[in-house]
Amino acid sequence: MDKDTLYARWLSGEITAEEQQELKQSGALEELEAITRFTNSSSLPPYDSKAALEKFKATRMQPKTATVRRLDWRWYAGAAASVAVLLGLWFWLGTGSSSLDAAAGEMAERTFADGSSIVLNDGSSITYQDSDWGEERRINLKGEALFDVTKGVPFIVETAQGEVRVLGTSFNVRAWDEHFRIECYSGKVAIERNGQIDTIVAGEAGHWRANKWDIERDLVAQSPAWSDSASKFNGEPWDVAFEELERQYNVQIDRPYIDDPFVGNFQHNNLDTALYILTRTKGLQYEINADRSKVSVFK
Amino acid sequence: MQNPVCKEDVFGSIFLAEAEGLRNFLYYKTGNLPQAEDLVQEAFGKLWENCSKVEQSKAKSYLFTVANNLFLNQVAHQKVVLRFEKQPHTQASHLTPQFLLEEEEFRKRLEEAIAALPEDQRIVFLMNRMDKKTYREIAERLDLSVKTIEKRMHKALQALRKVSKKV
């Protein structure tokens, strides 16, 4: 017989009369009954599932602010985005380049002659050739920026991580080091890295993970959180969130390296709250030095 | 086509059916109630985030797997201390003070012994005894065979027997 499951089967009433007899004679029965008496007369702290669901809906399903909104699925059908056509590659030619930088803790904006506009997140920069925007509009980006592109010739965002091409749409590109993520808020965007091309439409995000495009189809935001003075993360490594915090608050953070995915956001107006959000769920603590230029995070 | 899990009413019913069991599961692991309840919110957050990729029939085991991973991600693991609330005796008037004292001691020893069980065994034991889940229901959530659950249950009872012997 299955001796190694005997007690378990006794509990669930699946033992033979013979086994039952055996249990009784060995004295095990009495002891097992004492254990079940204990568990039967014990209960756990109560849990209010309905309240927990309400909390969940309020904090994770409903809009937190006007710009962070979970789209109802019907929205996608209604939004039937305009279809963009991909055109071939052009080469970077011509002279007369312009640039725009956003210093740490600041944002920068520019509107181009064609009506397209760009908002640069802090620590980011763009360069572009303004001489040759007739056949294509090409911009080189370092960091993160929100684009609102008017319809016209292809608009191409080059980054060290890969390329994003569109006709007319709004989208956010986050391209820091190994981190490459594009969120599309309207229209359709083609994304390319290492020869792998994918397209995303409004309400989707393309995230480069493990050498391929991971397409997220349930994008909440209609603009990046940082353009509303918050930074939002959807599974990027924890350390990327710390880096962003360093840039936003212009502080240096001494911290253990954490590769786990971080899901959440922090505002840009309160360093303590932002640090609390990033450290609390990891059971970490932090200290800010007197002139608020350095932070140390520790266990 | 829309995956059912992404529908708010379906998601809500999964939440109501599984949240408490998930909270308890995390409590058995962590011994920390607020942490367990936070992790429930986080685990459902993951399910909602990935609702289009998770089949409805797999939602339960997905939740328990995600909750387990989230727990493992937490840097600080504390020693597990579980507290059970004693339900009042129905015929308290018939019980002698001596009996009540002995019973209290027994409860305390058993509580400690349960907390000291290997985690695998503790979880199976408590999911069965406290959440009244069948071995099959536990197996389904932990992605294990019924046989494995029975073995863990047997071992747990074996260890706890030793404690009850001393009464």
PDB file of C-alpha atoms in Angstrom, chain A residues 166-266:
ATOM      1  CA  VAL A 166       5.895  56.630 -38.597  1.00  0.00           C
ATOM      2  CA  LEU A 167       3.788  58.860 -40.825  1.00  0.00           C
ATOM      3  CA  GLY A 168       1.629  60.730 -38.350  1.00  0.00           C
ATOM      4  CA  THR A 169       0.981  59.680 -34.802  1.00  0.00           C
ATOM      5  CA  SER A 170       1.916  60.255 -31.211  1.00  0.00           C
ATOM      6  CA  PHE A 171       4.218  57.932 -29.388  1.00  0.00           C
ATOM      7  CA  ASN A 172       6.866  57.777 -26.715  1.00  0.00           C
ATOM      8  CA  VAL A 173      10.335  56.325 -27.175  1.00  0.00           C
ATOM      9  CA  ARG A 174      12.404  55.305 -24.190  1.00  0.00           C
ATOM     10  CA  ALA A 175      15.900  54.403 -25.226  1.00  0.00           C
ATOM     11  CA  TRP A 176      18.366  54.228 -22.389  1.00  0.00           C
ATOM     12  CA  ASP A 177      21.316  51.877 -22.711  1.00  0.00           C
ATOM     13  CA  GLU A 178      19.943  48.373 -23.051  1.00  0.00           C
ATOM     14  CA  HIS A 179      16.453  49.583 -22.481  1.00  0.00           C
ATOM     15  CA  PHE A 180      14.208  50.200 -25.475  1.00  0.00           C
ATOM     16  CA  ARG A 181      10.486  50.733 -25.253  1.00  0.00           C
ATOM     17  CA  ILE A 182       8.001  52.475 -27.514  1.00  0.00           C
ATOM     18  CA  GLU A 183       4.445  53.310 -26.550  1.00  0.00           C
ATOM     19  CA  CYS A 184       1.969  54.281 -29.261  1.00  0.00           C
ATOM     20  CA  TYR A 185      -0.925  56.580 -28.389  1.00  0.00           C
ATOM     21  CA  SER A 186      -2.415  57.168 -31.817  1.00  0.00           C
ATOM     22  CA  GLY A 187      -1.833  55.976 -35.346  1.00  0.00           C
ATOM     23  CA  LYS A 188       0.638  53.226 -36.104  1.00  0.00           C
ATOM     24  CA  VAL A 189       4.367  52.908 -35.504  1.00  0.00           C
ATOM     25  CA  ALA A 190       6.967  50.618 -37.025  1.00  0.00           C
ATOM     26  CA  ILE A 191       9.787  49.616 -34.709  1.00  0.00           C
ATOM     27  CA  GLU A 192      13.028  48.053 -35.723  1.00  0.00           C
ATOM     28  CA  ARG A 193      15.983  46.623 -33.892  1.00  0.00           C
ATOM     29  CA  ASN A 194      18.683  44.238 -35.056  1.00  0.00           C
ATOM     30  CA  GLY A 195      16.731  43.676 -38.260  1.00  0.00           C
ATOM     31  CA  GLN A 196      13.599  42.641 -36.375  1.00  0.00           C
ATOM     32  CA  ILE A 197      10.715  44.800 -37.469  1.00  0.00           C
ATOM     33  CA  ASP A 198       7.343  44.944 -35.800  1.00  0.00           C
ATOM     34  CA  THR A 199       4.454  47.384 -35.838  1.00  0.00           C
ATOM     35  CA  ILE A 200       2.345  48.644 -33.013  1.00  0.00           C
ATOM     36  CA  VAL A 201      -0.911  50.596 -33.156  1.00  0.00           C
ATOM     37  CA  ALA A 202      -2.612  52.939 -30.714  1.00  0.00           C
ATOM     38  CA  GLY A 203      -2.932  51.352 -27.285  1.00  0.00           C
ATOM     39  CA  GLU A 204       0.091  49.105 -27.746  1.00  0.00           C
ATOM     40  CA  ALA A 205       3.684  49.177 -26.639  1.00  0.00           C
ATOM     41  CA  GLY A 206       6.741  47.450 -28.052  1.00  0.00           C
ATOM     42  CA  HIS A 207       9.289  46.440 -25.490  1.00  0.00           C
ATOM     43  CA  TRP A 208      12.629  44.935 -26.418  1.00  0.00           C
ATOM     44  CA  ARG A 209      13.162  41.967 -24.128  1.00  0.00           C
ATOM     45  CA  ALA A 210      15.447  38.971 -24.469  1.00  0.00           C
ATOM     46  CA  ASN A 211      16.393  39.905 -28.040  1.00  0.00           C
ATOM     47  CA  LYS A 212      12.913  40.186 -29.420  1.00  0.00           C
ATOM     48  CA  TRP A 213       9.938  42.506 -29.494  1.00  0.00           C
ATOM     49  CA  ASP A 214       7.421  41.905 -26.773  1.00  0.00           C
ATOM     50  CA  ILE A 215       4.194  43.598 -27.784  1.00  0.00           C
ATOM     51  CA  GLU A 216       1.971  44.723 -24.932  1.00  0.00           C
ATOM     52  CA  ARG A 217      -1.588  45.165 -26.090  1.00  0.00           C
ATOM     53  CA  ASP A 218      -3.161  46.673 -23.030  1.00  0.00           C
ATOM     54  CA  LEU A 219      -1.395  49.977 -22.793  1.00  0.00           C
ATOM     55  CA  VAL A 220      -3.027  52.142 -20.180  1.00  0.00           C
ATOM     56  CA  ALA A 221      -1.606  55.572 -20.812  1.00  0.00           C
ATOM     57  CA  GLN A 222      -2.478  58.035 -23.525  1.00  0.00           C
ATOM     58  CA  SER A 223       0.720  59.907 -22.919  1.00  0.00           C
ATOM     59  CA  PRO A 224       3.839  58.912 -21.019  1.00  0.00           C
ATOM     60  CA  ALA A 225       3.600  59.416 -17.298  1.00  0.00           C
ATOM     61  CA  TRP A 226       6.685  61.623 -17.231  1.00  0.00           C
ATOM     62  CA  SER A 227       5.062  64.216 -19.501  1.00  0.00           C
ATOM     63  CA  ASP A 228       2.611  64.633 -16.636  1.00  0.00           C
ATOM     64  CA  SER A 229       5.466  64.865 -14.143  1.00  0.00           C
ATOM     65  CA  ALA A 230       5.599  61.207 -13.257  1.00  0.00           C
ATOM     66  CA  SER A 231       7.651  58.239 -14.416  1.00  0.00           C
ATOM     67  CA  LYS A 232       5.834  55.033 -15.118  1.00  0.00           C
ATOM     68  CA  PHE A 233       7.333  51.568 -15.449  1.00  0.00           C
ATOM     69  CA  ASN A 234       5.820  48.413 -16.707  1.00  0.00           C
ATOM     70  CA  GLY A 235       8.250  45.651 -15.900  1.00  0.00           C
ATOM     71  CA  GLU A 236      11.528  47.372 -16.667  1.00  0.00           C
ATOM     72  CA  PRO A 237      14.399  46.328 -14.376  1.00  0.00           C
ATOM     73  CA  TRP A 238      14.283  47.951 -10.962  1.00  0.00           C
ATOM     74  CA  ASP A 239      17.622  49.535 -11.601  1.00  0.00           C
ATOM     75  CA  VAL A 240      16.248  51.389 -14.630  1.00  0.00           C
ATOM     76  CA  ALA A 241      13.688  52.986 -12.314  1.00  0.00           C
ATOM     77  CA  PHE A 242      16.464  54.028  -9.955  1.00  0.00           C
ATOM     78  CA  GLU A 243      18.375  55.535 -12.867  1.00  0.00           C
ATOM     79  CA  GLU A 244      15.304  57.508 -13.854  1.00  0.00           C
ATOM     80  CA  LEU A 245      14.914  58.692 -10.292  1.00  0.00           C
ATOM     81  CA  GLU A 246      18.540  59.835 -10.304  1.00  0.00           C
ATOM     82  CA  ARG A 247      17.931  61.878 -13.439  1.00  0.00           C
ATOM     83  CA  GLN A 248      14.600  63.305 -12.342  1.00  0.00           C
ATOM     84  CA  TYR A 249      15.789  64.490  -8.968  1.00  0.00           C
ATOM     85  CA  ASN A 250      19.396  65.055  -9.953  1.00  0.00           C
ATOM     86  CA  VAL A 251      20.666  62.871  -7.129  1.00  0.00           C
ATOM     87  CA  GLN A 252      23.209  60.134  -6.914  1.00  0.00           C
ATOM     88  CA  ILE A 253      21.833  56.903  -5.534  1.00  0.00           C
ATOM     89  CA  ASP A 254      24.108  54.361  -3.972  1.00  0.00           C
ATOM     90  CA  ARG A 255      22.129  51.110  -4.184  1.00  0.00           C
ATOM     91  CA  PRO A 256      22.224  47.355  -4.558  1.00  0.00           C
ATOM     92  CA  TYR A 257      21.641  46.244  -8.148  1.00  0.00           C
ATOM     93  CA  ILE A 258      18.151  44.839  -8.609  1.00  0.00           C
ATOM     94  CA  ASP A 259      17.201  43.279 -11.906  1.00  0.00           C
ATOM     95  CA  ASP A 260      13.621  42.344 -10.971  1.00  0.00           C
ATOM     96  CA  PRO A 261      10.836  43.912 -13.003  1.00  0.00           C
ATOM     97  CA  PHE A 262       9.383  47.079 -11.526  1.00  0.00           C
ATOM     98  CA  VAL A 263       5.727  47.895 -12.139  1.00  0.00           C
ATOM     99  CA  GLY A 264       4.564  51.251 -10.881  1.00  0.00           C
ATOM    100  CA  ASN A 265       5.227  54.935 -11.101  1.00  0.00           C
ATOM    101  CA  PHE A 266       6.590  57.842  -9.139  1.00  0.00           C
TER     102      PHE A 266
END
